[in-house]
Coordinates of C-alpha atoms in Angstrom, one line a residue:
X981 CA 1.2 -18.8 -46.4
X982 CA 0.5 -18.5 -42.5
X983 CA -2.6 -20.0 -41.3
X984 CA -5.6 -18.0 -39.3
X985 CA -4.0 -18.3 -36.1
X986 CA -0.4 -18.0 -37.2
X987 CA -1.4 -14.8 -39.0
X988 CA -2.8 -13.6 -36.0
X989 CA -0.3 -14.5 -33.4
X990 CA 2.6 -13.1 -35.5
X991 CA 0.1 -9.7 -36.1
X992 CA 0.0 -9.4 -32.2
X993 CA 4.1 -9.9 -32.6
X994 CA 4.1 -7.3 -34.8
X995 CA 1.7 -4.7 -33.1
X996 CA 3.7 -5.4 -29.4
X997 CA 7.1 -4.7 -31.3
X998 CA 5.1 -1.8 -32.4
X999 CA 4.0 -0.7 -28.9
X1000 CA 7.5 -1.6 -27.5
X1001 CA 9.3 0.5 -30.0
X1002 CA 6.8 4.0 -29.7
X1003 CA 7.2 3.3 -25.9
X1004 CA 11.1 3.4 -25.6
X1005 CA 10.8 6.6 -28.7
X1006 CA 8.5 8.5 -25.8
X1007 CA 10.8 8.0 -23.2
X1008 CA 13.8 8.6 -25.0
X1009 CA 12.3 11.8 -26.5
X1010 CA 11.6 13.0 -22.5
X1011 CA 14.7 14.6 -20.9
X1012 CA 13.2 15.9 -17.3
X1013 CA 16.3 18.0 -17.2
X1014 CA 14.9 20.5 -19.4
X1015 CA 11.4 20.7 -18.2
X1016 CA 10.8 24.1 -16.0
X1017 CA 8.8 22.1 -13.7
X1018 CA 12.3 19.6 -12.8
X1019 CA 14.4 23.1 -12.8
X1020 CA 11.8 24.9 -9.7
X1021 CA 11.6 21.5 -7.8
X1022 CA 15.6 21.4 -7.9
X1023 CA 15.5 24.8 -7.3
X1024 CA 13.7 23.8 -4.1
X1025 CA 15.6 21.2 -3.1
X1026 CA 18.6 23.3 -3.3
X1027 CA 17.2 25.7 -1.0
X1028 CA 15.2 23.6 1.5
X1029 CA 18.0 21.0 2.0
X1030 CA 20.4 22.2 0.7
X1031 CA 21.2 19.2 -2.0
X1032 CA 24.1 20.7 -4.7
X1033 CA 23.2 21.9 -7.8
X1034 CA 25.2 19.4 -9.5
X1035 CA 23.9 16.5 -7.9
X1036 CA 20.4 17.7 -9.0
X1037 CA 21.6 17.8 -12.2
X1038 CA 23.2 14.6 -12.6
X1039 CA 20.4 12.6 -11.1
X1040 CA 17.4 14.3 -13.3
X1041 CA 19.9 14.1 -16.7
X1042 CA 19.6 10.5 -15.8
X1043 CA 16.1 9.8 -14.5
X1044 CA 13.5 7.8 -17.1
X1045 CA 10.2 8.1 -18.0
X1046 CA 8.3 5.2 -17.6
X1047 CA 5.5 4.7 -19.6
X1048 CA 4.7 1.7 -17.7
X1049 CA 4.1 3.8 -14.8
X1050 CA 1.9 6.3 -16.2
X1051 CA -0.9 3.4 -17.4
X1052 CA -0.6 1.5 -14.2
X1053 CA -1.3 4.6 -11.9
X1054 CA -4.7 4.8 -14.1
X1055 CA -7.8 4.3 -12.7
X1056 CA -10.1 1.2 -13.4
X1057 CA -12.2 1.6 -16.2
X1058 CA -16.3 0.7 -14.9
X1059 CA -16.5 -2.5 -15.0
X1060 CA -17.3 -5.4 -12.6
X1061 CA -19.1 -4.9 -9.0
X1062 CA -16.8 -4.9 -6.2
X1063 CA -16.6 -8.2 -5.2
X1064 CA -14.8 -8.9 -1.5
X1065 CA -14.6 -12.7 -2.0
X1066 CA -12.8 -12.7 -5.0
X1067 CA -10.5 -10.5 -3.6
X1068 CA -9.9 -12.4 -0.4
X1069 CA -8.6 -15.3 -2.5
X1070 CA -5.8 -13.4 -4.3
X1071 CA -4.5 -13.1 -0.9
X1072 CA -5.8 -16.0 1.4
X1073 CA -4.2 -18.8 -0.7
X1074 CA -2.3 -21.8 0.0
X1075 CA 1.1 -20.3 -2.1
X1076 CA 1.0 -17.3 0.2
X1077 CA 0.0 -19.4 3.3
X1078 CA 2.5 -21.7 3.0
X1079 CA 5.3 -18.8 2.3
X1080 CA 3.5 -17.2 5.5
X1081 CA 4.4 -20.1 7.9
X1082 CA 8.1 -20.3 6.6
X1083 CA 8.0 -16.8 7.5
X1084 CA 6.9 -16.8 10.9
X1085 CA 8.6 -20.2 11.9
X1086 CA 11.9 -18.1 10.5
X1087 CA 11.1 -15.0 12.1
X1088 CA 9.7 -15.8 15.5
X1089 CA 11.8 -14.7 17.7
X1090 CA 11.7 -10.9 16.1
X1091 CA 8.0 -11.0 15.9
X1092 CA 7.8 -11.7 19.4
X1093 CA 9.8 -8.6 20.6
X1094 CA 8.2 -6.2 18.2
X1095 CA 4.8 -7.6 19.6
X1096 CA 6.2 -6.6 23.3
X1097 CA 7.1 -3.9 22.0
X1098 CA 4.6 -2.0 19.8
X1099 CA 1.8 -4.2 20.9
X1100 CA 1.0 -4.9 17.7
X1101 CA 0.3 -9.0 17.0
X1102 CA 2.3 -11.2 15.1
X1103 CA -0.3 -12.3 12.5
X1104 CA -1.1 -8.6 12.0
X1105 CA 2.6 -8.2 10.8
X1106 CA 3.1 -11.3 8.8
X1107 CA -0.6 -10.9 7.3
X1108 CA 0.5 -7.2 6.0
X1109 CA 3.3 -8.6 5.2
X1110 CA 2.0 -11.1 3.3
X1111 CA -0.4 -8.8 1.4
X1112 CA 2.1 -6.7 0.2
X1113 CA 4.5 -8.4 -1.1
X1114 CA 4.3 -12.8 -0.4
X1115 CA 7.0 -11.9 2.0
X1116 CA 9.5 -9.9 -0.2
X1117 CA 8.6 -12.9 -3.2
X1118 CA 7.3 -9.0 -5.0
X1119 CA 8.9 -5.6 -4.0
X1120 CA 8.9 -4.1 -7.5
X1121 CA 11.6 -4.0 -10.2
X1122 CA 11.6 -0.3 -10.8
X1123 CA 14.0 2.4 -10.3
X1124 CA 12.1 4.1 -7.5
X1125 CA 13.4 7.3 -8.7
X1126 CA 12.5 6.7 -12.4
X1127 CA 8.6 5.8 -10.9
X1128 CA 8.4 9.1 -8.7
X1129 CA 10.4 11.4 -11.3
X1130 CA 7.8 9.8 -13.8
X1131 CA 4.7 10.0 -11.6
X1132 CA 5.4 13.7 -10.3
X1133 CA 5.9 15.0 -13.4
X1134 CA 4.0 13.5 -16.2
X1135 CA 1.1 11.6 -14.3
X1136 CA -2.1 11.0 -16.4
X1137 CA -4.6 13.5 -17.1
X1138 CA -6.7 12.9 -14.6
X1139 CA -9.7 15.0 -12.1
X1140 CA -7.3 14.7 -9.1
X1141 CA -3.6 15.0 -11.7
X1142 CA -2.5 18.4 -9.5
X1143 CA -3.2 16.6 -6.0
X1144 CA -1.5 12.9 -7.2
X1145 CA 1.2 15.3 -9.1
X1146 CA 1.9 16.7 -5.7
X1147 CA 1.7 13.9 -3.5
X1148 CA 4.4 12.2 -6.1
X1149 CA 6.5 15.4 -6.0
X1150 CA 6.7 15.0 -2.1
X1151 CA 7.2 11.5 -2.1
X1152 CA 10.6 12.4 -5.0
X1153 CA 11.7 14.8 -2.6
X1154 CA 11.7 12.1 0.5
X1155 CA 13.2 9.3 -1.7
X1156 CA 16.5 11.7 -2.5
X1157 CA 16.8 12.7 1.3
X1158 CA 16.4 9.3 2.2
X1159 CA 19.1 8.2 -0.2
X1160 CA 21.3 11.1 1.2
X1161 CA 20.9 10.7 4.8
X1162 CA 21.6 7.1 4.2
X1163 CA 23.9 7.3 2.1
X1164 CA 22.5 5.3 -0.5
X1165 CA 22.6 5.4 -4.6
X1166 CA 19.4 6.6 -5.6
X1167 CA 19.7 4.5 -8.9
X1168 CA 19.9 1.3 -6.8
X1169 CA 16.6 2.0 -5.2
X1170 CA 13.9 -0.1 -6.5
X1171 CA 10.5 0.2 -6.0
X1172 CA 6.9 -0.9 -7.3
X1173 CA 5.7 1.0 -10.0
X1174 CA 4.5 3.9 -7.5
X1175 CA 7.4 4.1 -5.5
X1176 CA 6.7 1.7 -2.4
X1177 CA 10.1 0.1 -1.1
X1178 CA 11.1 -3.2 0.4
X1179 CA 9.4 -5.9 1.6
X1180 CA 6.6 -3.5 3.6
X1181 CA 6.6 -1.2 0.7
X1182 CA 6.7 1.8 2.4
X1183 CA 6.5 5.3 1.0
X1184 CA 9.7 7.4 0.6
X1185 CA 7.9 9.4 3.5
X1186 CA 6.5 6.7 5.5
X1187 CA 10.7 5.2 5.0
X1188 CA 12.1 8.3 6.8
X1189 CA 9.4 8.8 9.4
X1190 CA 8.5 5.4 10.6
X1191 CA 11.1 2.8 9.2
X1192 CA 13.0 1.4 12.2
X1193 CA 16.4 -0.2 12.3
X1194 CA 14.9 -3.4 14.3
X1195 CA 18.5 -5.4 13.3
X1196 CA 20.0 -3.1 15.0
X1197 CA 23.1 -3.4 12.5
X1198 CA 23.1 0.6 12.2
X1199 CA 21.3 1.0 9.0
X1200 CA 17.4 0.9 7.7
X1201 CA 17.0 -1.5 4.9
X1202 CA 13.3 -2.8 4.2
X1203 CA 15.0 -3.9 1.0
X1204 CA 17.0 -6.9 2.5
X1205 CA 16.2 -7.0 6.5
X1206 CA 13.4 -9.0 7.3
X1207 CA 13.5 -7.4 10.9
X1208 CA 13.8 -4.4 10.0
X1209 CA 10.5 -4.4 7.8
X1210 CA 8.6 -6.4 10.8
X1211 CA 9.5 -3.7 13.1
X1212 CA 8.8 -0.5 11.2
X1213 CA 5.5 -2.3 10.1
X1214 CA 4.4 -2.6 13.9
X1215 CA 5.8 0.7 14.4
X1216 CA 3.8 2.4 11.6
X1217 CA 0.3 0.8 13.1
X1218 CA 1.3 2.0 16.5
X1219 CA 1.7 5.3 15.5
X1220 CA -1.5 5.1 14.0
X1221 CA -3.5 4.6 16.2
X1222 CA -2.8 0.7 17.6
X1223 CA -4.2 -0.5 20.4
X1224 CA -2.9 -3.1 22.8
X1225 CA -5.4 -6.3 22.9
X1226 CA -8.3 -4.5 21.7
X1227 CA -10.4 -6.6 18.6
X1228 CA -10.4 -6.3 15.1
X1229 CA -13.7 -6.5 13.9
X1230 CA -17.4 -8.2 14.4
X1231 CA -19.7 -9.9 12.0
X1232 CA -22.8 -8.1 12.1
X1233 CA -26.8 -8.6 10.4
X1234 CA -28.3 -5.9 8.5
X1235 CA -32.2 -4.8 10.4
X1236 CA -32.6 -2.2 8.3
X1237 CA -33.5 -4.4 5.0
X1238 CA -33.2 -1.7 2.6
X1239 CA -29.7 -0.7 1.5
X1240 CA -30.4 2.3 0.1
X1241 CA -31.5 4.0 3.3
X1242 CA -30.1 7.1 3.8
X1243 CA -29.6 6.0 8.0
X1244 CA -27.2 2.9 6.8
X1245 CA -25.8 5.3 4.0
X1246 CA -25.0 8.2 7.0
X1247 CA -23.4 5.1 9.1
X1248 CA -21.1 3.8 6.4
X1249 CA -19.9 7.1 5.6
X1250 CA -18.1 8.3 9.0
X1251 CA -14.9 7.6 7.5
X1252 CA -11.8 5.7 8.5
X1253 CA -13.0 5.8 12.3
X1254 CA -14.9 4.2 15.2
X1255 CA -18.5 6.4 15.4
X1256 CA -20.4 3.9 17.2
X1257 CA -21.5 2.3 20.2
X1258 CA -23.5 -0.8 19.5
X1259 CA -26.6 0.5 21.0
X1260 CA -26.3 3.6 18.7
X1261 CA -26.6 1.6 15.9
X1262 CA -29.4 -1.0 17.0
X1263 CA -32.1 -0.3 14.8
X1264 CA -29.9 -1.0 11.7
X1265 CA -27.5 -3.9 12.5
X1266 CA -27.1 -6.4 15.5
X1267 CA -23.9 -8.9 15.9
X1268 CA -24.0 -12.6 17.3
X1269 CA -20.9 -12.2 18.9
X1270 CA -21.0 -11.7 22.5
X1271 CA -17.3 -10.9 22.6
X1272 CA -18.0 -7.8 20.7
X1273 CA -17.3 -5.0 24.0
X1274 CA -20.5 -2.4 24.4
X1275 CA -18.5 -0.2 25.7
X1276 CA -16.2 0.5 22.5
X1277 CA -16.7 2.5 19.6
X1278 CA -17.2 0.8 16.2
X1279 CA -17.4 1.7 12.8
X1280 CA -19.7 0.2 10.2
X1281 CA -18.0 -1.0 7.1
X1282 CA -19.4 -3.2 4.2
X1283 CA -17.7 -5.5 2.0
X1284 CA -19.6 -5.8 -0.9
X1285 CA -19.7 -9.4 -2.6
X1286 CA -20.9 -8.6 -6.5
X1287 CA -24.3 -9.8 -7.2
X1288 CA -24.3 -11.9 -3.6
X1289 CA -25.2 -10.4 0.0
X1290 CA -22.7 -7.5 1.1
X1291 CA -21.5 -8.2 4.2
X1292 CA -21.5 -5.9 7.3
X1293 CA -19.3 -5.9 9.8
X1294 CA -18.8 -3.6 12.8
X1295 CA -15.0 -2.8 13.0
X1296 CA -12.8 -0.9 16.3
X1297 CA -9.5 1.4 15.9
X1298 CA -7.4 -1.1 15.3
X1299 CA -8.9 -2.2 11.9
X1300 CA -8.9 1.6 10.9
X1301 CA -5.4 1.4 11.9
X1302 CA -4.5 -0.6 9.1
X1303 CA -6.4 1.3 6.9
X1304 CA -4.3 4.0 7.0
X1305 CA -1.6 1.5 5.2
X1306 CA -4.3 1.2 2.8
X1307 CA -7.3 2.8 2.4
X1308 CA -9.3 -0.1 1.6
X1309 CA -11.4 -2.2 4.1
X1310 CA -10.5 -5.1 1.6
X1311 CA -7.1 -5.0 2.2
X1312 CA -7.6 -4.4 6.2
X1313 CA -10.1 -7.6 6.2
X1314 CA -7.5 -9.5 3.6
X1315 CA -4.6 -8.5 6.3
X1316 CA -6.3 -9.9 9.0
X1317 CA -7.8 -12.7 7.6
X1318 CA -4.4 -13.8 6.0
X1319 CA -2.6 -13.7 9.2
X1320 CA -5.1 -15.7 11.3
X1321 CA -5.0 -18.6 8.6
X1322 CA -1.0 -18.3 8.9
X1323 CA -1.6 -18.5 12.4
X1324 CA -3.7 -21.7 12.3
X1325 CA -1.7 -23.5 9.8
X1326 CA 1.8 -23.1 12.1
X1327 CA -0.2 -25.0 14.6
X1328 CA -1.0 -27.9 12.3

């Protein structure tokens, strides 16, 4: 007879062999081939870029649904406050620091000349780095094709499914002409469980129009080339919107004390740009730093810490630069806050 605990370990046994087995039943029951939806965006294919029929074919008769996928792409259920210093320490920690040095130290010499030449600053590219993947430590193990096929055509029902839907379907299509212009097997591609390649996980679009063969061996490969991912990293920022030597981002002190004014609320919602001049905003926030230029434009952002103070910060183009990597000004702070440490520790 099992005991409590042995009963209820082998019960979760049971159930996950359970899950497991109505998991691989759905995606072996799902054949995209058939679907009218797979047969129009082939149909397109054919006639935009002119892939073959067959080819078509061939690769959806073969492309998997992942269930994995599908939950992943979900959004969070309510739950916690935001909380910026929790996030900060996924990212800022000594595993990832440590990796970060090794990185550099290997990789100084091609961090220099992508610094010359997209102006962009070392600890800006290894901190991204860093972020997205502990320097290529996490890059995904799934078919990229089997995430997009799965996510453009069966994503979760959801307010914004016929926009994501869309966005996926675009994001197929660039994987299979990157594979093609490359000449790459589009089963060998993997990816995170939304499609993101290689060690800067870019975007089957952001692959074709701002990846950058920085080896110079006559190929793209974010997958393998550490040089290649530093350079199409700094040449993604610089073509959005990078500026040579101009700052990051100021601390700044909230004046007006209460939060829910609907002045703060009009200045934290201009979006993923610079609004600002400081005296514009001087009856709501002031900053201690007297490097912080007047004559720039700034956004204000918050970073909200759960139940402790949010913080407030007054941030310039080149933070909103890296926002448009990620649209989050905790990944953007994390970024910058993981390359400076890097930074520091190479000099200790």
């Amino acid at each position: 007879m099992l005991s409590h605990d042995a009963f209820a370990a082998n019960t979760k046994k049971v159930a996950a062999k359970s899950s497991q087995k109505n998991t691989q039943s759905k995606a072996a029951d799902v054949h995209y081939l058939e679907w009218q939806e797979v047969q129009s965006f082939i149909a397109e294919m054919q006639a935009q870029h002119q892939f073959p029929l067959d080819q078509l074919q061939h690769i959806f008769d073969n492309a998997r649904y992942m269930e994995s996928a599908v939950q992943l792409v979900k959004p969070a259920p309510p739950g916690k406050p935001k909380n910026w210093k929790a996030y900060r320490a996924r990212f800022v920690e000594n595993g990832r620091i440590a990796a970060g040095v090794t990185f550099w130290e290997r990789n100084q010499e091609t961090l220099q000349r992508a610094e010359r030449q997209f102006s962009v600053p070392a600890g800006i590219i290894v901190g991204l780095i860093g972020v997205e993947t502990i320097f290529g430590k996490n890059t995904g193990s799934f078919r990229a094709l089997d995430a997009l096929t799965t996510l453009a055509f069966s994503y979760p029902e959801t307010p914004n499914r016929e926009t994501r839907s869309q966005f996926f379907k675009n994001e197929l299509s660039q994987l299979l002409l990157f594979a093609r212009d490359n000449k790459l097997d589009v089963f060998s591609i993997k990816s995170s469980y939304a499609g993101a390649i290689g060690l800067a996980q870019f975007m089957p679009s952001s692959l074709r129009q701002h990846a950058v063969d920085f080896d110079t061996d006559g190929k793209i490969d974010l997958r393998e080339s550490e040089a290649d991912a530093i350079g199409s990293v700094a040449n993604y920022l610089a073509k959005h919107g990078w500026q040579k030597d101009l700052p990051f981002a100021f601390p700044a002190t909230l004046l007006d004390q209460d939060p829910a004014s609907l002045s703060l609320k009009d200045a934290l919602n201009r979006g993923l740009k610079s609004s600002f001049y400081i005296d514009d905003l001087k009856l709501l926030v002031s900053t201690a730093d007297d490097k912080a230029p007047r004559n720039l434009k700034y956004g204000l952002i918050d970073l909200q810490n759960g139940d402790d103070p949010t913080e407030y910060w007054l941030a310039t183009e080149n933070f909103f630069a890296i926002t448009k990597y990620n649209r989050s000004y905790f990944y953007a702070m994390s970024v910058i806050d993981l390359g400076n440490v890097i930074a520091l520790a190479r000099t200790k």
